[in-house]
Coordinates of C-alpha atoms in Angstrom, one line a residue:
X1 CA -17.4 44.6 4.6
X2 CA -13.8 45.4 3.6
X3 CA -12.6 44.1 7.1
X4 CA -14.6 40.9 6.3
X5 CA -13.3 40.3 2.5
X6 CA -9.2 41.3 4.4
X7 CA -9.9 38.5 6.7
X8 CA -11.0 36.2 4.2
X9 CA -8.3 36.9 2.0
X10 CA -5.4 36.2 4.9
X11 CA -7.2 33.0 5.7
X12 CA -7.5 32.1 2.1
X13 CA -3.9 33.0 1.6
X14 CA -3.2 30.9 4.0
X15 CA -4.8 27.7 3.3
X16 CA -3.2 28.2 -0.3
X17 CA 0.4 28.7 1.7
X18 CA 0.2 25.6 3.5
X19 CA -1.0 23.3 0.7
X20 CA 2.3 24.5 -1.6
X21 CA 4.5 24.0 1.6
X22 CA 6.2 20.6 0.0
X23 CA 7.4 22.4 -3.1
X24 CA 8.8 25.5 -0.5
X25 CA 10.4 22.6 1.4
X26 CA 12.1 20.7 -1.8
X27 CA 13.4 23.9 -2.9
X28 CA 15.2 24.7 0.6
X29 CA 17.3 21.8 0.3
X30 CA 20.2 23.4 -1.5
X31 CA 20.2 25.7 1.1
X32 CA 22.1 23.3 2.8
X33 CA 26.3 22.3 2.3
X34 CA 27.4 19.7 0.1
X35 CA 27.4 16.1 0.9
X36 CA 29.7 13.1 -0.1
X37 CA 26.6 11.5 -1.0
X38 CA 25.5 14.2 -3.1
X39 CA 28.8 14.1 -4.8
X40 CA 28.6 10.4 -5.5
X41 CA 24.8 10.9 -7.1
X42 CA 26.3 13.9 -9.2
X43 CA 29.2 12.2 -10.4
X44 CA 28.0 8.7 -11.2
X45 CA 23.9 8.7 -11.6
X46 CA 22.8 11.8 -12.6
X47 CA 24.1 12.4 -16.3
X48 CA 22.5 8.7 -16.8
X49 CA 19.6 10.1 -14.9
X50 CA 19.1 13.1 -17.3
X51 CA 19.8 10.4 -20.2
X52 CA 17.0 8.3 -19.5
X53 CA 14.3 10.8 -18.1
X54 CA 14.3 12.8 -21.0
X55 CA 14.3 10.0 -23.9
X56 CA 11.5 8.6 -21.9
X57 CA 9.6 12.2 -21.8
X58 CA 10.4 12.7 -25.4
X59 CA 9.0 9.0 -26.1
X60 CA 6.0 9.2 -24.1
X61 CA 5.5 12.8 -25.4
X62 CA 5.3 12.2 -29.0
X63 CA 3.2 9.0 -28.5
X64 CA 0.6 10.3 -26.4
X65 CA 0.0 13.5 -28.9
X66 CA -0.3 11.5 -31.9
X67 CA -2.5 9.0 -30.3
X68 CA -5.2 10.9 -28.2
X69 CA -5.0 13.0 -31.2
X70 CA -6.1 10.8 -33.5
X71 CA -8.7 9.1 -31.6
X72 CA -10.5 12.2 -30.3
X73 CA -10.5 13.7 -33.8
X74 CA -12.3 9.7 -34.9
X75 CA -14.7 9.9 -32.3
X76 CA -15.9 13.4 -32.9
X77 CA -15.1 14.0 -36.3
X78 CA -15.9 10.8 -38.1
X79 CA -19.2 8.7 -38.4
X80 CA -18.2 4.8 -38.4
X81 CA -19.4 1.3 -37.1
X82 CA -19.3 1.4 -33.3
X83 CA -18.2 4.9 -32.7
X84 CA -21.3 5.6 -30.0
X85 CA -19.7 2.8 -27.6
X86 CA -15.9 3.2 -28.0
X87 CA -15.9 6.9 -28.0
X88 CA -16.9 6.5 -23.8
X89 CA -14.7 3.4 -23.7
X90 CA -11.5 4.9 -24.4
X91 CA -11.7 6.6 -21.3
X92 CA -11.5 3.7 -19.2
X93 CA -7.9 2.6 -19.0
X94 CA -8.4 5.4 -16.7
X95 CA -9.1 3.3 -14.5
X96 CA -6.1 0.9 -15.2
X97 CA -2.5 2.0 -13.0
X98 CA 0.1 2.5 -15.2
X99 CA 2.1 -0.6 -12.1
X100 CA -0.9 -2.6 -13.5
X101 CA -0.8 -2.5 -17.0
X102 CA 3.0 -3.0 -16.5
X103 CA 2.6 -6.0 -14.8
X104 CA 0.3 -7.6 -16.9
X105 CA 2.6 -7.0 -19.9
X106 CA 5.5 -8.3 -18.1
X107 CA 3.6 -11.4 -17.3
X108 CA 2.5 -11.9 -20.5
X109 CA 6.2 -10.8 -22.7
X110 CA 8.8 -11.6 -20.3
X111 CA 10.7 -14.5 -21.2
X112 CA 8.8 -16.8 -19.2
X113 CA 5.4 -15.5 -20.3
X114 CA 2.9 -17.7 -22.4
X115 CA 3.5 -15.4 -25.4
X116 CA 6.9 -15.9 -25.8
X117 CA 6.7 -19.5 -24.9
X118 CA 4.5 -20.1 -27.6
X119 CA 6.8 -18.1 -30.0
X120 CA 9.4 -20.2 -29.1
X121 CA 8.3 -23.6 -29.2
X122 CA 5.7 -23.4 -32.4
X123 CA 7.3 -20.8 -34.8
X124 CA 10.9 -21.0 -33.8
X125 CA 11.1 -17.1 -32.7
X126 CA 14.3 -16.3 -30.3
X127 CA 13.5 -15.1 -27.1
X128 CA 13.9 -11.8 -26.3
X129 CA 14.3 -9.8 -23.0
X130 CA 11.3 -6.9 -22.6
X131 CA 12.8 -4.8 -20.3
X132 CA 15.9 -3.9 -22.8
X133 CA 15.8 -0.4 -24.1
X134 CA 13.1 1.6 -23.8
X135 CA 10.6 0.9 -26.3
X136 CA 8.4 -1.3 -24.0
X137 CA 8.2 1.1 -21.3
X138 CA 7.5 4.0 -23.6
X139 CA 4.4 2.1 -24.7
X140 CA 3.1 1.0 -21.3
X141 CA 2.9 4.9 -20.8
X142 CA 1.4 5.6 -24.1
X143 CA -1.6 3.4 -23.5
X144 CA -2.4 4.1 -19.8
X145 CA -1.8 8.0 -20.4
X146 CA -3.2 8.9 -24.2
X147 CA -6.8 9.5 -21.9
X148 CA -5.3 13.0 -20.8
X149 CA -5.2 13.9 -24.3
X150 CA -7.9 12.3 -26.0
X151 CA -10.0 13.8 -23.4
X152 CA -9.2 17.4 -24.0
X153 CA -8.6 16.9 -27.3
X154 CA -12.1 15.3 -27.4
X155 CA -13.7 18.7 -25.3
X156 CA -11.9 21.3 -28.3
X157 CA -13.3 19.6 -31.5
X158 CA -16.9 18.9 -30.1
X159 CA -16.6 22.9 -29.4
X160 CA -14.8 23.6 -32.9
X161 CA -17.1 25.5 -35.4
X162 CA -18.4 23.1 -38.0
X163 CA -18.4 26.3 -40.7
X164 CA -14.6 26.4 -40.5
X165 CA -14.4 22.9 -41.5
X166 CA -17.3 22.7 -44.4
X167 CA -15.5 25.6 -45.4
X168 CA -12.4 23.6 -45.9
X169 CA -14.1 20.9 -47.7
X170 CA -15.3 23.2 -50.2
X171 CA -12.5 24.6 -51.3
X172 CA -11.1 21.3 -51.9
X173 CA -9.8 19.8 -48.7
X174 CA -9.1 16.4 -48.6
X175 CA -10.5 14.9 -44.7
X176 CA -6.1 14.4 -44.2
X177 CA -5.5 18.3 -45.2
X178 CA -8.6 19.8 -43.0
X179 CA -7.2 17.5 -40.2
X180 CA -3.7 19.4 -40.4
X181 CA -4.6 22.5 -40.8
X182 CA -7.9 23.1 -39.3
X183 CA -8.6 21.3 -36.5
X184 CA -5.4 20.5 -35.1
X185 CA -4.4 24.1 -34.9
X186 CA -7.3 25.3 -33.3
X187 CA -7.5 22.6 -30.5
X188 CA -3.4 22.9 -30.1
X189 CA -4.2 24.3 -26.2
X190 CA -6.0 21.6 -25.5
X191 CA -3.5 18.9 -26.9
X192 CA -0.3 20.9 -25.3
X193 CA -2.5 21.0 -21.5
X194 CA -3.0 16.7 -22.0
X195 CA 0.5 16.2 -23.0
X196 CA 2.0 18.2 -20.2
X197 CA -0.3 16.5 -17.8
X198 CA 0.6 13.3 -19.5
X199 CA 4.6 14.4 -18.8
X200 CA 3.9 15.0 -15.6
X201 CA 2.5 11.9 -14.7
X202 CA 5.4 10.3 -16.3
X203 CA 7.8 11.9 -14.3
X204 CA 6.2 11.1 -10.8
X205 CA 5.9 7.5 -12.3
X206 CA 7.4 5.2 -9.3
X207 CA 5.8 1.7 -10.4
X208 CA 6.4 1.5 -13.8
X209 CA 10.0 2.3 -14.1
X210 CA 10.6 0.1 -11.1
X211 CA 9.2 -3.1 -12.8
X212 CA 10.7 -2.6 -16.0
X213 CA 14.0 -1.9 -13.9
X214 CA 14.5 1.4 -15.4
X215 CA 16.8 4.4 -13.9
X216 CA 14.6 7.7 -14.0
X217 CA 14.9 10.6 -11.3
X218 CA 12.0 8.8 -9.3
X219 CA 13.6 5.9 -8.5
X220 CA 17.0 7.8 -7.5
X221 CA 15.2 9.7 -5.3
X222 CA 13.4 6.5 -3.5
X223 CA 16.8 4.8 -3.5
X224 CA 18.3 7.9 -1.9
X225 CA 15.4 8.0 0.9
X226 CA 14.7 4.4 1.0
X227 CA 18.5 2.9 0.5
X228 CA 20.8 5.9 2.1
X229 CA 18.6 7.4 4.4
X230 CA 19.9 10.6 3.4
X231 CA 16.7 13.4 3.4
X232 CA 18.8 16.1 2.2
X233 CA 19.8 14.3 -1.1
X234 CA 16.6 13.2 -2.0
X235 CA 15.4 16.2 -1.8
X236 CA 18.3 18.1 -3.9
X237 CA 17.4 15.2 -6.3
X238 CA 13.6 16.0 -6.2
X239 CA 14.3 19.8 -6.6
X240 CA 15.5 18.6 -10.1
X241 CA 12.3 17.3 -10.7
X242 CA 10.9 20.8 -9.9
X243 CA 13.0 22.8 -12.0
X244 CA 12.0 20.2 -14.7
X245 CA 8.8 20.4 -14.3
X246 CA 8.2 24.3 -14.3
X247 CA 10.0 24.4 -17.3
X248 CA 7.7 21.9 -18.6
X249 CA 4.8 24.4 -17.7
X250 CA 6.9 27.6 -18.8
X251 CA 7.3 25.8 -22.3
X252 CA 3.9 24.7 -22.9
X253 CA 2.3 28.6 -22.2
X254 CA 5.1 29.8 -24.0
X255 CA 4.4 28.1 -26.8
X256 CA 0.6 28.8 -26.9
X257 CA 1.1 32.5 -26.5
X258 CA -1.3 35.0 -26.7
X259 CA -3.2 33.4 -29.4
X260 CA -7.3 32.8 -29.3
X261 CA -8.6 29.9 -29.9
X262 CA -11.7 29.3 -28.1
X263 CA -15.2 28.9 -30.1
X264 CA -18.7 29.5 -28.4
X265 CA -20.0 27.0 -30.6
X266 CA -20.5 22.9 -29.7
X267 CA -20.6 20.9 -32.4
X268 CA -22.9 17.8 -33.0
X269 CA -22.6 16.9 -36.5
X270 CA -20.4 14.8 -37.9
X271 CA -17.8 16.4 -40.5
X272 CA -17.3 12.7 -42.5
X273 CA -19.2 9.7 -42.5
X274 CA -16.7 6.2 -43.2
X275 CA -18.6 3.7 -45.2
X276 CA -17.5 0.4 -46.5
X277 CA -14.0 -1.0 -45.8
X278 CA -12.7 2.5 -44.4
X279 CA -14.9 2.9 -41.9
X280 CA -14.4 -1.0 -40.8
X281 CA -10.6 -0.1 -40.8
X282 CA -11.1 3.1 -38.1
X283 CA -12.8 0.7 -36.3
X284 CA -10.3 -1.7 -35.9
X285 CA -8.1 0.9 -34.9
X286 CA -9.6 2.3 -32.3
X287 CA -10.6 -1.2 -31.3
X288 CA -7.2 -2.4 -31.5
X289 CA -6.4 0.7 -29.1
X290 CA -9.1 0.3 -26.7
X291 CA -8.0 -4.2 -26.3
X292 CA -4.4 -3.0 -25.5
X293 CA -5.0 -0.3 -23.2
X294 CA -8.3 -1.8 -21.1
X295 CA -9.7 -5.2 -22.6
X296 CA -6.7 -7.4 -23.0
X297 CA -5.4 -6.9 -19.5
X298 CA -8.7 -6.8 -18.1
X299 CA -9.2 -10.3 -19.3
X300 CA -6.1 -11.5 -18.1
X301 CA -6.2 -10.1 -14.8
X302 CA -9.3 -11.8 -14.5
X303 CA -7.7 -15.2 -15.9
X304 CA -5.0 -15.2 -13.3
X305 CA -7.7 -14.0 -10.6
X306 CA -10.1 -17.1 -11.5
X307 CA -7.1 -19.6 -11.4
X308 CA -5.4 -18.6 -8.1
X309 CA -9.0 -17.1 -6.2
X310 CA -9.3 -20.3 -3.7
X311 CA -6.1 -19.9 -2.9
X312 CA -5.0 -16.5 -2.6
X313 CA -8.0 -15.0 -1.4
X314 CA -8.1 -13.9 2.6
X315 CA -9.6 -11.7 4.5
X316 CA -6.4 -9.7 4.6
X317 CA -7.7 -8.2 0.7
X318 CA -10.9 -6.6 2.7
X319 CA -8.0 -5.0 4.5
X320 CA -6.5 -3.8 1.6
X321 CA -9.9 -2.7 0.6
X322 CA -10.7 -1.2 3.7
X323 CA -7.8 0.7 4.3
X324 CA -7.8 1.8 0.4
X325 CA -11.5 3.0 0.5
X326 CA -10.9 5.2 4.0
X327 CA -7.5 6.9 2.4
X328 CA -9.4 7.7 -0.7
X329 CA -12.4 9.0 0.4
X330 CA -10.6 11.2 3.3
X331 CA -8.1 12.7 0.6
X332 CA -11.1 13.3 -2.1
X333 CA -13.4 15.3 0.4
X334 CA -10.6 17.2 1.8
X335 CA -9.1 17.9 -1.7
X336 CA -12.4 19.4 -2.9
X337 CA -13.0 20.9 -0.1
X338 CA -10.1 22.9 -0.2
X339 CA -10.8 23.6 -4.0
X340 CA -13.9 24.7 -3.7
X341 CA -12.9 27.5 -1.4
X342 CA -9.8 28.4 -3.1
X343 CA -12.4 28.9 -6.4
X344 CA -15.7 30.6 -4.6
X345 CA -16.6 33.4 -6.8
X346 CA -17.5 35.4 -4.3
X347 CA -14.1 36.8 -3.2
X348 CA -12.7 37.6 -6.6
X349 CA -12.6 41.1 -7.1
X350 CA -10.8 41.7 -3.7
X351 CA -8.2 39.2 -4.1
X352 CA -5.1 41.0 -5.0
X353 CA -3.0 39.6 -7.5
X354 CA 0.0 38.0 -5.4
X355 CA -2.9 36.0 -3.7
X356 CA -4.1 34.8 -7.0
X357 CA -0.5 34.1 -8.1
X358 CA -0.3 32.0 -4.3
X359 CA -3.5 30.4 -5.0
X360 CA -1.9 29.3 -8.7
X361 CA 1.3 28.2 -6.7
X362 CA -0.9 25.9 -4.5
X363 CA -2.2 23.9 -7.6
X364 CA 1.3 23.4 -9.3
X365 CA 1.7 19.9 -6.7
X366 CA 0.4 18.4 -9.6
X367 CA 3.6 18.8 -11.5
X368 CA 5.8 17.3 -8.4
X369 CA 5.9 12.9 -8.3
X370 CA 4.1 11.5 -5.2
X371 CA 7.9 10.8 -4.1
X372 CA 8.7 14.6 -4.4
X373 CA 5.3 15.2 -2.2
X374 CA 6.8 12.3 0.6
X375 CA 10.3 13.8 0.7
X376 CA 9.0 17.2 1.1
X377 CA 6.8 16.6 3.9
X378 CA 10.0 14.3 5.4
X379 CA 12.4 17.0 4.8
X380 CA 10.1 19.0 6.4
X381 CA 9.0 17.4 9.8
X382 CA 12.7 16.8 10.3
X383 CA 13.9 20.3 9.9
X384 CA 10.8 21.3 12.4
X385 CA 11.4 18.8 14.7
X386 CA 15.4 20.0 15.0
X387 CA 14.4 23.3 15.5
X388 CA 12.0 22.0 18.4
X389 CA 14.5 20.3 19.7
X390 CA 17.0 23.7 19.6
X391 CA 14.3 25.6 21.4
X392 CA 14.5 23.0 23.8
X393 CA 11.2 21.1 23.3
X394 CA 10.7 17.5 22.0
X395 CA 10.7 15.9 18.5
X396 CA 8.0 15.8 16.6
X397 CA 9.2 12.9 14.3
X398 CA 7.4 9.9 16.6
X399 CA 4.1 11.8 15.6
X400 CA 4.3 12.8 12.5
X401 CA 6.8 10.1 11.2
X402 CA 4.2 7.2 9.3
X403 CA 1.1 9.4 10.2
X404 CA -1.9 9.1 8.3
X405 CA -2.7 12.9 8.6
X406 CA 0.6 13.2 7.2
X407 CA -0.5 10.9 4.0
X408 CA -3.7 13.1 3.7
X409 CA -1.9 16.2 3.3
X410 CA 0.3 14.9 0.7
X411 CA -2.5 13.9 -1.0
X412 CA -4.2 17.2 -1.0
X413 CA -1.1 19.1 -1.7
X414 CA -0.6 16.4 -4.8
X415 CA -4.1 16.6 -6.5
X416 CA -5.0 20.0 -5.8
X417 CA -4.5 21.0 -9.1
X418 CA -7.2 18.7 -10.8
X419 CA -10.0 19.5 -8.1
X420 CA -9.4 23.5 -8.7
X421 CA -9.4 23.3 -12.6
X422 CA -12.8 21.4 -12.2
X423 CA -14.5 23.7 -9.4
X424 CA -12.9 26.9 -10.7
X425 CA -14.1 26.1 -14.6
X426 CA -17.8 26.1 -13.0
X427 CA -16.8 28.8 -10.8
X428 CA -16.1 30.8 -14.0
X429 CA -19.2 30.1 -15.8
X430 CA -21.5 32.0 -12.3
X431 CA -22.8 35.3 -13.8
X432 CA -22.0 38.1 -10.8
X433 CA -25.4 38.9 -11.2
X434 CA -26.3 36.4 -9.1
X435 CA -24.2 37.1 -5.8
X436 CA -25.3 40.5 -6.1
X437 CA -29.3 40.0 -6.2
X438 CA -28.9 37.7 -3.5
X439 CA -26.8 40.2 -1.8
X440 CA -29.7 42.7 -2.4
X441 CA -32.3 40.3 -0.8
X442 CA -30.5 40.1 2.0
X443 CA -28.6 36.7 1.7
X444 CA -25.6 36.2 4.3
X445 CA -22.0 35.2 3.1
X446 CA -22.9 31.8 3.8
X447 CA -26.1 31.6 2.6
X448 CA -24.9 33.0 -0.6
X449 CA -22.2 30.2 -1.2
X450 CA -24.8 27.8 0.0
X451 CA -27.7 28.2 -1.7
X452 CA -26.2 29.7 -5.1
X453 CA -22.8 28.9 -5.9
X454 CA -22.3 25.5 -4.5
X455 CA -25.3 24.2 -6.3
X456 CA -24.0 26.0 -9.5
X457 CA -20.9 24.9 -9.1
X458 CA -21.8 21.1 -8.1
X459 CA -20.9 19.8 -11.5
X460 CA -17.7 20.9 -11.5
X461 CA -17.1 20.0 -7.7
X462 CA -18.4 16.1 -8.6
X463 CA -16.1 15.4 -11.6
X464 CA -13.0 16.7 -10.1
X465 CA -14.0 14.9 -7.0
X466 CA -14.3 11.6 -9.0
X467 CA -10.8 11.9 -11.0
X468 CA -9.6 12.6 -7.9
X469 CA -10.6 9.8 -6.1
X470 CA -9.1 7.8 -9.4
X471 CA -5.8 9.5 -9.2
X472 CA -5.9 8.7 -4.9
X473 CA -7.0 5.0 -5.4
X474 CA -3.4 4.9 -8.1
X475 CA -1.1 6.8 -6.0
X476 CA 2.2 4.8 -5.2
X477 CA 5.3 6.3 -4.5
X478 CA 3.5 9.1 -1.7
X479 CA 1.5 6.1 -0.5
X480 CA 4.4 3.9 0.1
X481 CA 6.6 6.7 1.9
X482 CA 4.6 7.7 4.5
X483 CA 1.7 4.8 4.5
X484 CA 1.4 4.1 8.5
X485 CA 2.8 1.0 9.5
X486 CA -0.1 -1.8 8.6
X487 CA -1.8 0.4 6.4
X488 CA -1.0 -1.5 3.2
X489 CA -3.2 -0.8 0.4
X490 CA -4.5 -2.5 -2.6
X491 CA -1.4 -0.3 -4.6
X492 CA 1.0 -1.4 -2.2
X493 CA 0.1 -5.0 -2.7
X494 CA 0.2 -5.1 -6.3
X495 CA 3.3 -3.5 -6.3
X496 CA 4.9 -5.6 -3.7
X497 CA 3.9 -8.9 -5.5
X498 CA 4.7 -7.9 -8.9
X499 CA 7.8 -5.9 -8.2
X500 CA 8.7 -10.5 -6.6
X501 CA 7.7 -11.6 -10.4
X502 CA 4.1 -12.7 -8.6
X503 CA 2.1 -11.5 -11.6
X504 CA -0.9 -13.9 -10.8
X505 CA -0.8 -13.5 -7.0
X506 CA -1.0 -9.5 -7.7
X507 CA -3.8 -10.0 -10.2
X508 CA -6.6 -10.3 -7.3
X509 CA -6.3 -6.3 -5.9
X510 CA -5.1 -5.2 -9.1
X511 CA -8.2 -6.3 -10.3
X512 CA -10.2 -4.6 -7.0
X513 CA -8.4 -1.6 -8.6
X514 CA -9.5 -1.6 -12.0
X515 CA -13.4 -2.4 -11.0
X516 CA -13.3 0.7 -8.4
X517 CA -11.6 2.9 -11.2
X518 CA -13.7 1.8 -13.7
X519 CA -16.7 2.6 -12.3
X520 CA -15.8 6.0 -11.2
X521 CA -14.7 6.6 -14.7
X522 CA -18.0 5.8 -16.1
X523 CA -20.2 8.1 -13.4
X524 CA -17.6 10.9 -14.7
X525 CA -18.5 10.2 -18.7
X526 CA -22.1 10.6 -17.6
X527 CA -21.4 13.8 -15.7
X528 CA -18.8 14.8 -18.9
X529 CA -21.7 14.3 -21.2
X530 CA -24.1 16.6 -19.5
X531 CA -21.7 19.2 -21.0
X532 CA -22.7 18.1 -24.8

């Protein structure tokens, strides 16, 4: 038996190596000399770089907190008209690409747009140019992300204990004070873990900052890649992104310390009920929110869709389709897959603790931008097809080079994390009791994780496997990189058109998007709501 659980571990080791070999790769690149190149990023680009990435993560960061704070704590907390329907609703601009909602606002604000049009011509308002500054870009992030942290934030006051909180209404609290000082606190885990996913995504944002024509360490690293053809610097310049981004995770476990927070408890009752003009107010509010974020370009993507259909539509969009549907569906089953056997239960009191750190290591692809992933994988097939070619063999580059197994496996390395949380949370829950009667009764390794974890752990395996597939179906700057030639996808397309100014053309597989996303998003509420 302890030859068996040896192997295991090796192999499990393994898997977890190979699936962190992009952030091993990025890292090598300064082991490499000094480049001109280099020295003209350095020197010219990257204090502007460091300028605008972090006034953009500061931005987004204080948005997104206050935001999904607020709406989570309504939704949960607060009885008013129409709170049964919008508090599953806010989760849909899920479904909505950050590229998309960009677009649609672009079309809309630019200086060409109807809006400002109609500014100008019937109240007499100046123009005004939307991509200046920062403040429209910051926004477009703040209402495509602010789902990471109403979600969690959502999850840590339906589990708060209501006694705390009729407590502090008893002695005196007004709803604004127990707010502060009583829930906030004790769901400040779950609000830190949205916003650093929220500042993750930012950062690996490729779309976005491209429409709106703004300089962040994403697009130096494309233009580095895609302009200079120089591996080696994008790279340097995407081993920035990791340092960044580890101290992003450092600072948000540092900051929650050793503290407890968790309560056994789930919570049903509402703490305040909003009558009269108050509670009509909330609702506007989260309304408001909800038409911004999901409704507003919904309806005009539909708009521009109904207008141009007869003209755009060809059978190349069932191409798009096709090819989207086969990418995402490959990389979801081989992402949970993975997952699922990184978190079996059954190994866990043999793995040692530099496996678990490894299998930890695996996951953090979720802090690295799809561009980071691309360049990694580049960087690496180069460096292993030189060496092939030192030993005298052939390169490898023609095969690997544009590769769809290539795009898989950045995928998987990419979204790991979210598929592991999910599957290891219900792979947490499994009493060991259970593995060890089956055990007695004879069950096989196989049967075991068969017949009683997989089906206990199915929950978990499903709604990782669905945000997944959300987070697959979005994925630009990876996709783009090392897409095979003629495998253009419904993201590629929308960003292609829309990074021309063709906001209308783009609005047809933008809106093949948002229905797919959508209605994953809504299978994974029902799942979430099993929990409740």
């Amino acid at each position: 038996m302890k030859k068996v659980f040896i192997k295991s571990n090796f192999l499990i080791g393994l898997l977890a190596l190979t699936v962190a070999l992009p952030i091993f790769v990025v890292s090598s690149a300064w082991l490499l000399p000094g480049t001109d190149l280099w020295s003209h990023f350095a020197q010219t680009l990257l204090p502007d770089l460091v300028t605008s990435t972090l006034i953009l993560l500061i931005g987004v960061g204080i948005g997104v907190s206050i935001l999904g704070t607020i709406l989570a704590y309504l939704v949960v907390m607060v009885e008013f008209p129409g709170r049964a329907w919008l508090e599953w609703a806010l989760f849909l601009p899920f479904a909505i690409p950050a590229y998309v909602l960009a677009f649609v606002y672009l079309g809309v604000f630019d200086y060409s747009g109807y809006a400002q049009v109609w500014l100008r011509e019937y109240l007499g308002i100046p123009g005004f140019d939307i991509r200046s500054g920062y403040w429209a870009i910051i926004l477009t992030f703040v209402l495509v992300f602010y789902p990471y942290v109403y979600m969690m934030a959502r999850a840590s006051f339906k589990r708060q204990k209501m006694q705390m909180i009729e407590a502090g209404k008893m002695l005196g609290a007004k709803p604004l004070r127990v707010f502060w000082r009583i829930s906030v606190p004790l769901a400040r885990p779950a609000i830190a873990a949205g916003v650093l996913v929220t500042l993750m995504e930012t950062l690996a944002d490729f779309g976005v900052v491209s429409l709106f024509n703004y300089s962040t360490f994403t697009t130096a690293i494309y233009s580095a890649w895609g302009d200079f053809r120089s591996i080696e610097v994008a790279a340097q310049l995407a081993s920035l992104l990791v340092l960044v981004s580890f101290f992003l995770i450092y600072f948000e476990r540092k900051a929650r310390g050793s503290a407890k927070y968790y309560s056994s408890d789930v919570s049903n009752v509402k703490a305040y009920y909003a009558k009269g003009a108050i509670g009509w107010l909330i609702f506007f509010f989260v309304f408001g929110v909800f038409m911004l974020s999901f409704a507003m370009p919904l309806l005009q993507i539909l708009i521009w869709s109904a207008e141009l259909f007869s003209i755009e539509w060809t059978h190349r969009y069932f191409d798009y389709f096709v090819s989207s549907g086969i990418l995402t569906l490959s990389a979801t089953v081989l992402t949970v897959f993975v997952a699922t056997v990184l978190a079996l239960p059954s190994r866990r009191k043999s793995e040692s603790k530099g496996l678990q750190l490894l299998i930890r290591f695996s996951t953090l692809g979720y802090a690295l931008p799809g561009s980071v992933m691309a360049v990694g994988l580049l960087y690496g097939v180069q460096n292993i097809s030189l060496i092939s070619i030192y030993l005298g063999g052939s390169s490898i580059n023609h095969i690997l080079f544009g590769s769809v197994s290539l795009l898989l496996f950045a995928y998987v390395s990419r979204f790991m994390a979210i598929a592991f949380n999910s599957t290891s949370a219900s792979s947490e829950q499994i009493k060991p009791i259970y593995g060890q009667s089956a055990r007695l009764l004879g069950a096989s390794r196989l049967r075991l994780i068969r017949d009683v974890y997989l089906p206990m752990m199915m929950p978990g395996i499903l709604a990782g496997g669905l945000l997944v597939a959300v987070d697959v179906m979005k994925e630009l700057p990876a996709t783009y990189l090392l897409r095979p030639f003629g495998w253009d996808t419904l993201a590629i397309r929308v960003f292609e058109l829309s990074s021309e100014g063709l906001y209308e053309r783009a609005a047809i597989p933008a809106l093949m998007m948002v229905f797919f996303g959508a209605i994953i998003m809504l299978l994974f509420n029902k799942l979430d709501n099993k929990k409740y």
